[in-house]
Coordinates of C-alpha atoms and ligand atoms in Angstrom, one line a residue:
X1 CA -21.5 -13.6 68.9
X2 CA -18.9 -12.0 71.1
X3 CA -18.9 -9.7 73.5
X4 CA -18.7 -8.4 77.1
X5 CA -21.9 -9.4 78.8
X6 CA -21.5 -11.7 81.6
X7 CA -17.6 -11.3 82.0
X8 CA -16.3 -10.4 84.8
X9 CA -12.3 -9.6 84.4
X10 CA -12.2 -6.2 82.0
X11 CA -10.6 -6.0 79.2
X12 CA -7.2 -3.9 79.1
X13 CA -8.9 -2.1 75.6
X14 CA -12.3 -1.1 77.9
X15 CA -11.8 2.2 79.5
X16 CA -15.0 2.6 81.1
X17 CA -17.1 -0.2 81.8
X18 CA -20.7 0.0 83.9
X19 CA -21.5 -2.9 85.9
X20 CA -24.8 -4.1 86.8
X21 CA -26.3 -0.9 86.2
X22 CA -30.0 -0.7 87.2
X23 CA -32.1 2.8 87.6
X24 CA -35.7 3.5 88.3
X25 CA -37.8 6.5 87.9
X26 CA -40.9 6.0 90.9
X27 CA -41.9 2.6 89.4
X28 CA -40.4 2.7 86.2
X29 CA -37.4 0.4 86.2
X30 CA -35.5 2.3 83.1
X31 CA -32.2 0.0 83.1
X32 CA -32.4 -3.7 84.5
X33 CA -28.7 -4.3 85.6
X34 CA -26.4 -3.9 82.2
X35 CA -23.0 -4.4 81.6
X36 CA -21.5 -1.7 79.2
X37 CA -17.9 -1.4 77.4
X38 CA -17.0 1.5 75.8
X39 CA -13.7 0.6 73.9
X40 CA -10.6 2.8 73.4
X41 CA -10.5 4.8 70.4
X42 CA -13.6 2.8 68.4
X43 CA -17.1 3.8 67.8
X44 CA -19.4 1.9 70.5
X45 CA -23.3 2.4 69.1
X46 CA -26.1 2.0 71.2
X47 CA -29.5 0.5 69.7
X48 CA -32.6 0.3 71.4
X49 CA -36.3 1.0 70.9
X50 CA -37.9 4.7 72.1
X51 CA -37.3 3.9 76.1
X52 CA -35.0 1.0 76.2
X53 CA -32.9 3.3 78.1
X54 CA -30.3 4.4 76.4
X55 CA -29.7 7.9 77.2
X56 CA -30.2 6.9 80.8
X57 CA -27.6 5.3 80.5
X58 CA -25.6 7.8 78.9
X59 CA -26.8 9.8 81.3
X60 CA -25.3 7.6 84.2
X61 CA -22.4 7.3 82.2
X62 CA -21.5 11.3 82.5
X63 CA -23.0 12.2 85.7
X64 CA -26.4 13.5 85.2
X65 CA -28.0 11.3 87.0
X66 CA -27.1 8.6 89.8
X67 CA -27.8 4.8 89.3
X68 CA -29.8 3.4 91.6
X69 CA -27.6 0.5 92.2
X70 CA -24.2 -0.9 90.5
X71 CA -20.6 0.2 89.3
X72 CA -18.8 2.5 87.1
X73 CA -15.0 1.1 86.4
X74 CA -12.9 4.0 84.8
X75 CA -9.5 2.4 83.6
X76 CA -10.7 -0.8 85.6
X77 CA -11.1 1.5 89.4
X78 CA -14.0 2.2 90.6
X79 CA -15.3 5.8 90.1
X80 CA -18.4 7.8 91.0
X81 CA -19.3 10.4 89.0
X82 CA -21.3 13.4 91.5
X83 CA -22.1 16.0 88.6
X84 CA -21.3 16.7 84.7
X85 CA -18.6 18.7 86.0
X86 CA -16.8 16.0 87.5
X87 CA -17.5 13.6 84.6
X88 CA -15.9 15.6 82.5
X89 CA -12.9 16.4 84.4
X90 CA -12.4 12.4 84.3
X91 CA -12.7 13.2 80.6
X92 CA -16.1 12.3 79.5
X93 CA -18.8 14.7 77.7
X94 CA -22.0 14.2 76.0
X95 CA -23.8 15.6 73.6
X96 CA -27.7 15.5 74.8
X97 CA -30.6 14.1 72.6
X98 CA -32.4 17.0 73.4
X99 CA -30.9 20.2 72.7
X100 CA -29.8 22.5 75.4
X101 CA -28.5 25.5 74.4
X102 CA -29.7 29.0 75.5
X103 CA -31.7 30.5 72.3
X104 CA -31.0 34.0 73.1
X105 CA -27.4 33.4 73.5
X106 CA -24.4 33.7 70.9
X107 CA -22.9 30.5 69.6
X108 CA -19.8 31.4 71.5
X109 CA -21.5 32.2 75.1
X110 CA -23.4 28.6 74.7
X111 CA -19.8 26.9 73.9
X112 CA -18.2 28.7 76.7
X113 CA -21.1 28.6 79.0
X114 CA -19.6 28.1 82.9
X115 CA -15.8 27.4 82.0
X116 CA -15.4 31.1 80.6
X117 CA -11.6 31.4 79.3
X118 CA -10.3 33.8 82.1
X119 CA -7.5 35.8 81.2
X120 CA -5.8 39.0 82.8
X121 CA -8.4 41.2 81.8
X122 CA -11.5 39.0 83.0
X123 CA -13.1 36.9 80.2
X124 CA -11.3 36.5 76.9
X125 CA -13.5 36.4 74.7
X126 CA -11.2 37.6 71.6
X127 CA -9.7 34.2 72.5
X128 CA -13.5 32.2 72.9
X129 CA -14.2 33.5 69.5
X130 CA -11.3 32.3 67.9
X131 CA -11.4 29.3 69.6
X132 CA -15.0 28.9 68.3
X133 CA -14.1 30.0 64.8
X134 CA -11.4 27.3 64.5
X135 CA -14.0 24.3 65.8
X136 CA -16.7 25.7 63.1
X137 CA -14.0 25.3 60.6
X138 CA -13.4 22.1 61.8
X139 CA -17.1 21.4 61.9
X140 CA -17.1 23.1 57.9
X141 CA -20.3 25.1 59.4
X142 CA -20.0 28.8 58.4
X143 CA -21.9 30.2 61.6
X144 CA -20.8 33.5 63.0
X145 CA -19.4 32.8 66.7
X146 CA -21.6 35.7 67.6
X147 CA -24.8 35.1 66.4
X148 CA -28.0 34.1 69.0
X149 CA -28.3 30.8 68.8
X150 CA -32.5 31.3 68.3
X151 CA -31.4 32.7 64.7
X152 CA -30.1 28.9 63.6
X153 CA -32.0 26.5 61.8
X154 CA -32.3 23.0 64.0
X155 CA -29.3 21.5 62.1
X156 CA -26.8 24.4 63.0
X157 CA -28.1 24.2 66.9
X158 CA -27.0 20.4 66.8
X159 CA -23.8 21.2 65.2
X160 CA -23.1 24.3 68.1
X161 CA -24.2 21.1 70.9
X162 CA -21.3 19.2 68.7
X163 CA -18.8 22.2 68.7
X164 CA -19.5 22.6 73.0
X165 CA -18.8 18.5 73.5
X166 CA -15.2 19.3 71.1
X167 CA -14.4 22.4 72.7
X168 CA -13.9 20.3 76.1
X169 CA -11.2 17.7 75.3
X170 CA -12.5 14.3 76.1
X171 CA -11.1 10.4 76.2
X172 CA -15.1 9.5 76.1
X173 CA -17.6 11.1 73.9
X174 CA -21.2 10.6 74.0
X175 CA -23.0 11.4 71.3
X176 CA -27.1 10.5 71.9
X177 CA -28.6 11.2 68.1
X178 CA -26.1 13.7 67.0
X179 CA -27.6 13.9 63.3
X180 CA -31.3 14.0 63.8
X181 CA -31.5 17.1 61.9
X182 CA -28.2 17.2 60.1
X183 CA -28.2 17.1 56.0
X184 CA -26.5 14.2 54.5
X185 CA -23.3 16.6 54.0
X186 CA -22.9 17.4 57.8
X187 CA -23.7 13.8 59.0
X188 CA -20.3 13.1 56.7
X189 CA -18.3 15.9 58.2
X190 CA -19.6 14.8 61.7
X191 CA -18.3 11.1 60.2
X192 CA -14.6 12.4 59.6
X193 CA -14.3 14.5 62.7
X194 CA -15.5 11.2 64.8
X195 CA -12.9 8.9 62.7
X196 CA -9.9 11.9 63.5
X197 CA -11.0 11.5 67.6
X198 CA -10.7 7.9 67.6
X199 CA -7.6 7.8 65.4
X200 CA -6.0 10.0 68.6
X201 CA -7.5 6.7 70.9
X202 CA -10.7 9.0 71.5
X203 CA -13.7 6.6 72.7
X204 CA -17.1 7.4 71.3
X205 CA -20.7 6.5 72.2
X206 CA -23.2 6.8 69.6
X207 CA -26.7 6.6 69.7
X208 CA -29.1 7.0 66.4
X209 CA -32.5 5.9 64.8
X210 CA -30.8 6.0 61.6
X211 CA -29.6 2.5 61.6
X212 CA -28.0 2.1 58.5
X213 CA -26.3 5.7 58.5
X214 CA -24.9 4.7 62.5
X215 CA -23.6 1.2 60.7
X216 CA -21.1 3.1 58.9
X217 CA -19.6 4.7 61.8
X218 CA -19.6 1.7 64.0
X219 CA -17.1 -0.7 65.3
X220 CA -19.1 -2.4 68.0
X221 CA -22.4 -2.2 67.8
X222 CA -24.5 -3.1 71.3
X223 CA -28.3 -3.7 71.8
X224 CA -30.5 -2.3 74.4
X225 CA -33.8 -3.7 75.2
X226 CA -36.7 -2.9 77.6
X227 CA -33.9 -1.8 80.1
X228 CA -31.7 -4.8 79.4
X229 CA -28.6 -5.4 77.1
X230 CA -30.2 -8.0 74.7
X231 CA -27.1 -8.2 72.2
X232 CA -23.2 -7.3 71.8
X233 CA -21.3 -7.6 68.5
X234 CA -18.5 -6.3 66.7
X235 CA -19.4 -4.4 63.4
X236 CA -17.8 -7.3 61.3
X237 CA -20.1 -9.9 62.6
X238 CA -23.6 -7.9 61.9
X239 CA -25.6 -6.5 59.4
X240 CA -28.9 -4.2 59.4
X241 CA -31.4 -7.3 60.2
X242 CA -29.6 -8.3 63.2
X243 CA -29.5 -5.0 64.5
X244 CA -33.5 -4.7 64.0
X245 CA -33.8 -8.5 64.9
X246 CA -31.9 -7.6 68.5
X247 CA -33.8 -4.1 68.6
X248 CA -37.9 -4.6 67.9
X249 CA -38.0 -8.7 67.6
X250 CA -39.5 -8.4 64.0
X251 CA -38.5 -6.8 60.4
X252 CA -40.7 -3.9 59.9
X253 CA -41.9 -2.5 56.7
X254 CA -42.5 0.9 56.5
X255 CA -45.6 -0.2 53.9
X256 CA -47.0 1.2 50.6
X257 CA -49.0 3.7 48.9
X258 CA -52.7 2.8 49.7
X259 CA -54.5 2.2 46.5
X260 CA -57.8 1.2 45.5
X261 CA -59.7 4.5 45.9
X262 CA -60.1 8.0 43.7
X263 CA -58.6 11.1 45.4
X264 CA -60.7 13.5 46.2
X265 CA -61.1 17.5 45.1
X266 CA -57.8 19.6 45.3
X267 CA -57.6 20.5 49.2
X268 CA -54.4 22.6 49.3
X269 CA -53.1 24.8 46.8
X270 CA -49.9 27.0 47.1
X271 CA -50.1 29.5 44.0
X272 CA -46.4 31.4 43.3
X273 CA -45.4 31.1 46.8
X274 CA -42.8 33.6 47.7
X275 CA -40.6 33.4 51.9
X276 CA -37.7 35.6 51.8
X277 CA -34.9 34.5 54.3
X278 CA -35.9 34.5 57.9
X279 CA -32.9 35.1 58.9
X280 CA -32.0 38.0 56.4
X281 CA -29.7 36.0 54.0
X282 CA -31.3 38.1 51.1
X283 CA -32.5 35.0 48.8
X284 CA -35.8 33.4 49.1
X285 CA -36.2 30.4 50.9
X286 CA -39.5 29.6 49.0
X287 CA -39.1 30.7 45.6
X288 CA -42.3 31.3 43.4
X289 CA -43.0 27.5 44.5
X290 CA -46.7 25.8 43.5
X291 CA -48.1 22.7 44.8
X292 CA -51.6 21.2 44.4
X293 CA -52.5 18.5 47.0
X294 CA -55.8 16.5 46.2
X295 CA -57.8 14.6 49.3
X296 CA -56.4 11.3 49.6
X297 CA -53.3 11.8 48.5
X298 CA -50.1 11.7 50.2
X299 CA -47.2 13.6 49.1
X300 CA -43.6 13.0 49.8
X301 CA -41.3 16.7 50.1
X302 CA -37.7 15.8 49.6
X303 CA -34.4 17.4 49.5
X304 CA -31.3 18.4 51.6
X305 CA -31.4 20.5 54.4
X306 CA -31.7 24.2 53.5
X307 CA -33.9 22.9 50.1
X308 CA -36.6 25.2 51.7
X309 CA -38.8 22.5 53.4
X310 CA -39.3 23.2 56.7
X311 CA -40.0 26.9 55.3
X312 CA -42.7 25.9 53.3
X313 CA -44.6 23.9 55.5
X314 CA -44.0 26.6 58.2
X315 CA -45.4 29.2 55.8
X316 CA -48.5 27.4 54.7
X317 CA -49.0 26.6 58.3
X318 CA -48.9 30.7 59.2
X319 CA -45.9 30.8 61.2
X320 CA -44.1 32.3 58.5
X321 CA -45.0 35.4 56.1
X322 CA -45.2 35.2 52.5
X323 CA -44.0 37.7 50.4
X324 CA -46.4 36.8 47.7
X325 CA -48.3 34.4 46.2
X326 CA -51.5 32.4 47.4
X327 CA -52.1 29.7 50.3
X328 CA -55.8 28.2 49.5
X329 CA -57.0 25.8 51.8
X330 CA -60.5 23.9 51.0
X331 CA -60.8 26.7 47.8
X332 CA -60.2 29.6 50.6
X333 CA -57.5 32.0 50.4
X334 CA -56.3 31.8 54.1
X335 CA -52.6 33.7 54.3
X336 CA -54.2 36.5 56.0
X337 CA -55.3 33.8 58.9
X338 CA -53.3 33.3 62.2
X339 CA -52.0 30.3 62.7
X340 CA -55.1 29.4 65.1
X341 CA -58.0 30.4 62.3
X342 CA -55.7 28.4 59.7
X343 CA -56.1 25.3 62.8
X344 CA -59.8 25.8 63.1
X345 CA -60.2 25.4 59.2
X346 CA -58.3 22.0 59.1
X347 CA -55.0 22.6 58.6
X348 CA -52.1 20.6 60.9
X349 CA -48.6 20.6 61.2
X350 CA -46.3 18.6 63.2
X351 CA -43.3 21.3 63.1
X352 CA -39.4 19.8 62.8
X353 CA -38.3 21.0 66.4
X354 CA -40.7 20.0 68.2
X355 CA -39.0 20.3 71.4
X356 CA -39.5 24.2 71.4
X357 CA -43.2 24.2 69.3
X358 CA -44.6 21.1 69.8
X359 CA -45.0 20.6 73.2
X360 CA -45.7 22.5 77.0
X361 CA -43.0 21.2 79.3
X362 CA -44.7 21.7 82.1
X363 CA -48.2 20.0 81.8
X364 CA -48.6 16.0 81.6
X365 CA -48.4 13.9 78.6
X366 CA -52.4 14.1 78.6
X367 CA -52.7 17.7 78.6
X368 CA -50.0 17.6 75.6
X369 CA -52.0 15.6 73.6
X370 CA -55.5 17.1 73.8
X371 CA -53.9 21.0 73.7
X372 CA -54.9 21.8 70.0
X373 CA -58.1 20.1 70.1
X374 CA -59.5 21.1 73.4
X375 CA -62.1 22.9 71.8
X376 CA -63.6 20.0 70.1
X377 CA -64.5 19.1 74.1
X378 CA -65.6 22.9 74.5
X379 CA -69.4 23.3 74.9
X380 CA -69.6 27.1 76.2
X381 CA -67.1 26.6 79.3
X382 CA -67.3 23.3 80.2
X383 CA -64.6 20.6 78.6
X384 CA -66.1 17.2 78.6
X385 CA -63.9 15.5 80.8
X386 CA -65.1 12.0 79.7
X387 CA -64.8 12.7 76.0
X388 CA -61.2 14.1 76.0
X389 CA -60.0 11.3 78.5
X390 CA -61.4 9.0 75.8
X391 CA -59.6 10.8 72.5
X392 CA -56.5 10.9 75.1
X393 CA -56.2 7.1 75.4
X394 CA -56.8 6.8 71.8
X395 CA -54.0 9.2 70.8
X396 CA -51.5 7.5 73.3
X397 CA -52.5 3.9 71.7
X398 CA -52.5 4.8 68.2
X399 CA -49.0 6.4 68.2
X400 CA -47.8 4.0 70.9
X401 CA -46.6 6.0 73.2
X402 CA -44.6 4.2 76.0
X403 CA -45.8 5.9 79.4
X404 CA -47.4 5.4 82.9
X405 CA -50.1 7.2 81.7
X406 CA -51.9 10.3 80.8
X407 CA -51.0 12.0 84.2
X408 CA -47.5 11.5 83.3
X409 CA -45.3 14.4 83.3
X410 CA -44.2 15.1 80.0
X411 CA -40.2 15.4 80.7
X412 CA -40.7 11.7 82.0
X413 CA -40.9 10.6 78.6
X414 CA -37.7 8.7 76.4
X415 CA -37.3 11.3 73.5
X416 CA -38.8 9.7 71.2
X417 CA -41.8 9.3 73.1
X418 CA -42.3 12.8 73.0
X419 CA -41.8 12.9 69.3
X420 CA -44.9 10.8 69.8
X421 CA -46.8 12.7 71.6
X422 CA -46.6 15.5 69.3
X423 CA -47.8 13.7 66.1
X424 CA -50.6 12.5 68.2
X425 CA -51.6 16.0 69.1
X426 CA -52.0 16.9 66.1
X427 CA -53.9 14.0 64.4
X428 CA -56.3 14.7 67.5
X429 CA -57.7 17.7 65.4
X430 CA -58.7 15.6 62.9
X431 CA -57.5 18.0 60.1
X432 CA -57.9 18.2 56.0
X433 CA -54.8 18.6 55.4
X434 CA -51.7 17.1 57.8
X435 CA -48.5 18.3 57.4
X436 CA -45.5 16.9 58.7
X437 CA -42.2 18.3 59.0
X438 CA -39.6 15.2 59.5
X439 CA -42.2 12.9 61.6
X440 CA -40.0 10.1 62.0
X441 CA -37.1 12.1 63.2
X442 CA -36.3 10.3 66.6
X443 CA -38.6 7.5 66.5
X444 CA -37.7 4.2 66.4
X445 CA -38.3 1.6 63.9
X446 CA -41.7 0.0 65.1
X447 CA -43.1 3.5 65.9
X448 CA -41.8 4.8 62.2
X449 CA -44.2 2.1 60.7
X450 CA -47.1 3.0 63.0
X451 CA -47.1 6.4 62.0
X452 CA -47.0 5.4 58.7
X453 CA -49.5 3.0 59.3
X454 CA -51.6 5.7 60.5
X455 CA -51.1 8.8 58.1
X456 CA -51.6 6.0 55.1
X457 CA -55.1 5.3 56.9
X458 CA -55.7 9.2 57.5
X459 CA -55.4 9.5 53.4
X460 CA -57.5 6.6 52.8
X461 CA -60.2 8.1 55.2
X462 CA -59.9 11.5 52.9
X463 CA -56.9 13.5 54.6
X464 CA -54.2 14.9 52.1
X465 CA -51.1 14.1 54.2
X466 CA -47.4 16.4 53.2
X467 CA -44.3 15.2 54.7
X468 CA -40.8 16.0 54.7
X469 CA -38.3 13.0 54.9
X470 CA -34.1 13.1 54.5
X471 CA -34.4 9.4 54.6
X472 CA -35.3 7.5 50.9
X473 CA -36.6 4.6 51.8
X474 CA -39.0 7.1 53.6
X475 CA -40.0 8.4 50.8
X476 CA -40.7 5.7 48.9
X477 CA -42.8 4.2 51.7
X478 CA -46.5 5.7 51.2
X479 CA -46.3 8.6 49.4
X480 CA -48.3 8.8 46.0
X481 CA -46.2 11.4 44.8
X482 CA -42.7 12.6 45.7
X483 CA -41.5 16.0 45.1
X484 CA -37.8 17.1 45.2
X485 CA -37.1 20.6 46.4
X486 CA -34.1 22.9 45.9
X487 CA -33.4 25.9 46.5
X488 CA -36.6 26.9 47.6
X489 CA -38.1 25.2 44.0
X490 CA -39.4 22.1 42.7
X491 CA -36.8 20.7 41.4
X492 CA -38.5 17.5 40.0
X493 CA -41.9 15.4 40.5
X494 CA -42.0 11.3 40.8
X495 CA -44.4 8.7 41.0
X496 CA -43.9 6.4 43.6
X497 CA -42.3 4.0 41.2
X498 CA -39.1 6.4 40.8
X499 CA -35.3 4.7 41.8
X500 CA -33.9 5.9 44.5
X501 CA -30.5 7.4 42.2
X502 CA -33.2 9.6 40.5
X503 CA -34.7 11.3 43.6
X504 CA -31.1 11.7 44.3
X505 CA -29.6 13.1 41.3
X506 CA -33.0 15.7 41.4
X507 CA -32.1 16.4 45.1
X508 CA -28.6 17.6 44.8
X509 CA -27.7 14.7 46.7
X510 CA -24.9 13.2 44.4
X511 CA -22.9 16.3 44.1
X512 CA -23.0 16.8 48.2
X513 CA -21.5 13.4 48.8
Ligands
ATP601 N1 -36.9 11.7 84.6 C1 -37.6 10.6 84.4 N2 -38.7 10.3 85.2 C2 -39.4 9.2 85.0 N3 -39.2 8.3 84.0 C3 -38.1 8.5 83.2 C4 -37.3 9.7 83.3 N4 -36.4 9.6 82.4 C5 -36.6 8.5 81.7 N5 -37.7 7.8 82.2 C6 -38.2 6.5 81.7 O1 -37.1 5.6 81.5 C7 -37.3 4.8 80.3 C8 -36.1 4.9 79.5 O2 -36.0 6.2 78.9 P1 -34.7 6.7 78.0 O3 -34.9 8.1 77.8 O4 -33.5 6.2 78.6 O5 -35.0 5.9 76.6 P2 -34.2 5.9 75.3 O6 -33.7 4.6 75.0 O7 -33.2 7.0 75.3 O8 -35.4 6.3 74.2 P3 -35.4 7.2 72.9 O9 -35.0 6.4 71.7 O10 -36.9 7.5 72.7 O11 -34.6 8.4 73.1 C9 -38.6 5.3 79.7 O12 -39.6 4.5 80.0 C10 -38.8 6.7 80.3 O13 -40.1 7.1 80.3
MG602 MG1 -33.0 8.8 74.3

């Protein structure tokens, strides 16, 4: 193995390198003192479990936040970097693993945000638009400039946080999971535009949970570890298993469907399901779809992004209107229910962003995860205390959530923690049906198989689990039956014996790449 860790002298291809970096949050020592290279005008990528510590790293790296002890060397001197602002006037951005754009902004006032193009007239903002226009073209997105960012679907916010880091030009760009809700089509774009930056000698940093997708953009692939670099390789001399060897220790399996029982009665039933466009596009996003879901079955929804997924589960949940067609839950009709009623009658869903719906920024990690059950603990007004401290510490063991505890504010938490926390919420209510909108998204490798671990469990116990997936070998992980959607229809059905080319010829997949 080569590498950097442990030498001193820096290498004349290095043009930042972090020395002895260590940082800790009151008690939590995040980084242990690492040594980090980031390499002219090659893909560095960052591995770690959910808290090793690699955005604060990244976060050191581009002036967020201060280390609590050791150096930044920035073309071998010295450098300290006092805010974002002067990061990236030494020429390093990032792109943050949680988004951080102003939803009731336009995609051009986000890009622009605090370095306004001034010209004689005060702000330019012909110019900002067509400077906006020209990276969306670049990006292959077709967004209008001046559309409120609340409008896009996740994928298009992550590609506006990607359009902001280009608009800037950088030597270093971070990227800390760039493509966790980009379809397999924009994670290739995102591919080329990376491969033109470092072809003009820009540096990149990138971070992702999709390991074998961030082994084909990497050139040097380094491994984080409980705060500590544990491994440092160039792309040539690894494969997959060395980066989950380095990462977690162990191979993980993501398992199988659970056999060995008869499913129960149907449980969910969507009859002709009609969702125009939210956003007015004038097509239907759901069109005249029908699904039955039996208890103890798990069911696999897969297809690109913009197949109508997120839509559906959204719409069966009640936080989207239906046309037409019929939503039966338990042999109920419930579309005219709220979201709440639809809740109380065992439905739950673990929505895709689940930065904005999933959690309550300001209340602990404890208060997250008992919020949609608390009535279970409700006898007239009192909450038992005892009971929902107890269902608390289950949730945060079963979905092994890394924290101090339940107390714990909930921005303390790695991202992928907080992905955590969500799914545990929900599982907390102890629903009939659970549906799941891209669970793994952000998690790590051990925590994917836990949660599968669980929902497989759930199903056996007499839960009909629905989940979303972009990721095959997801797919054909648990799930009895896998359905491919497109264009708001089912395009095909599988067993869970089906090849991998097939789901993907059904998808759409094929023709995108
Ligand atoms: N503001 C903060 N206050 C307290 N602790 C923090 C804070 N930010 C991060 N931590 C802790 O530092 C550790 C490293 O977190 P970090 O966000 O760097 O992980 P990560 O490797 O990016 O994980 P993920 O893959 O989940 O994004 C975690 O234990 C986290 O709880
Ligand atoms: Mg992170």
């Amino acid at each position: 193995m080569s590498g950097a860790q442990g030498q001193q002298e820096i290498r004349s291809d290095v043009v930042l390198a972090a020395r002895n970096i260590a940082k800790s949050y009151s008690g939590i020592q995040a980084l242990k003192g690492v040594n980090f290279d980031i390499r002219r005008g090659q893909v560095t990528t960052l591995f770690g479990e959910n808290g090793a510590g690699k955005s604060t790293l990244m976060k050191i790296l581009s002036g967020v936040v201060q280390p609590t002890s050791g150096e930044i060397l920035l073309d071998g001197k010295p450098i300290v970097f006092s805010s974002t602002t002067d990061a990236r006037n030494h020429g390093i951005s990032i792109i943050h693993q949680e988004l951080s754009l102003a939803p009731n902004l336009s995609v051009r006032d986000n890009i622009f945000m605090g370095r306004e193009i001034i010209g004689p007239m005060g702000v330019d903002f012909a110019e900002e638009e067509r400077q906006v226009r020209e990276l969306l073209k670049e990006l292959e997105e077709d967004i209008d400039p001046l559309t409120p960012v609340e409008e896009l679907r996740l994928g298009q916010q992550q590609i506006v946080e990607i359009a902001r880091a280009l608009s800037v030009d950088s030597r270093i760009l971070i990227m800390d999971e760039p493509t966790s809700a980009l379809s397999a089509a924009e994670v290739e774009v995102l591919f080329r535009v990376i491969r033109d930056l470092t072809a003009r000698g820009v540096s990149i940093v990138y971070i992702s949970h999709h390991l074998e997708e961030a082994l084909q953009i990497t050139d040097h692939a380094v491994v984080l570890r409980d705060g500590s670099m544990t491994a440092s390789a160039p792309r040539s001399e690894i494969d997959l298993a060395w980066v989950v060897r380095n990462m977690v220790g162990e191979n993980y399996e993501l398992g199988s469907p659970p056999s060995g029982y008869d499913f129960g009665p149907v449980v969910l039933s969507v009859r002709n399901l009609v969702v125009p466009d939210p956003a007015g596009g004038g097509y239907n996003v759901v069109d005249h779809m029908s699904l039955d879901v039996r208890a103890g079955e798990i069911v696999c929804i897969y297809g690109l992004m913009g197949a109508g997924r997120t839509e559906l589960l959204e719409t069966i949940a009640g936080r989207l209107a239906a046309t037409s067609g019929e939503i039966v839950l338990d042999g109920k009709e419930v579309s005219h229910l709220s979201i709440g009623e639809r809740i109380a009658r065992g439905l739950a869903l673990v929505p895709e962003d689940r930065q904005r719906d999933g959690l309550v920024q300001t209340m602990s990690v404890g208060q997250n995860l008992s919020l949609a059950s608390i009535m279970e603990f409700t006898r007239g007004i009192f909450t038992s205390l005892k009971l929902e401290r107890a269902l608390i510490d289950k949730s945060i063991r079963d979905v092994t959530v890394k924290t101090d505890g339940p107390d714990a504010a909930i921005g303390s938490l790695s991202g992928g923690n907080q992905q955590k926390v969500v799914i545990g919420k929900m599982l907390a209510t102890d629903p009939k049906v659970i549906l799941l909108d891209e669970p793994s998204r952000g998690i790590d490798i051990g925590a994917k198989a836990e949660v599968f671990r669980i929902l497989a469990a759930r199903a056996v116990a007499g839960q009909a689990v629905v989940y979303t997936t972009s990721e095959l070998n997801e797919c054909l992980s648990i799930a009895h039956r896998i359905i491919i959607m497109r264009r708001g229809r089912i395009a095909a059905e599988f067993g869970s014996d089906v090849a991998k080319e097939d789901i993907m010829a059904a998808s759409g997949e094929a023709e995108a790449a």
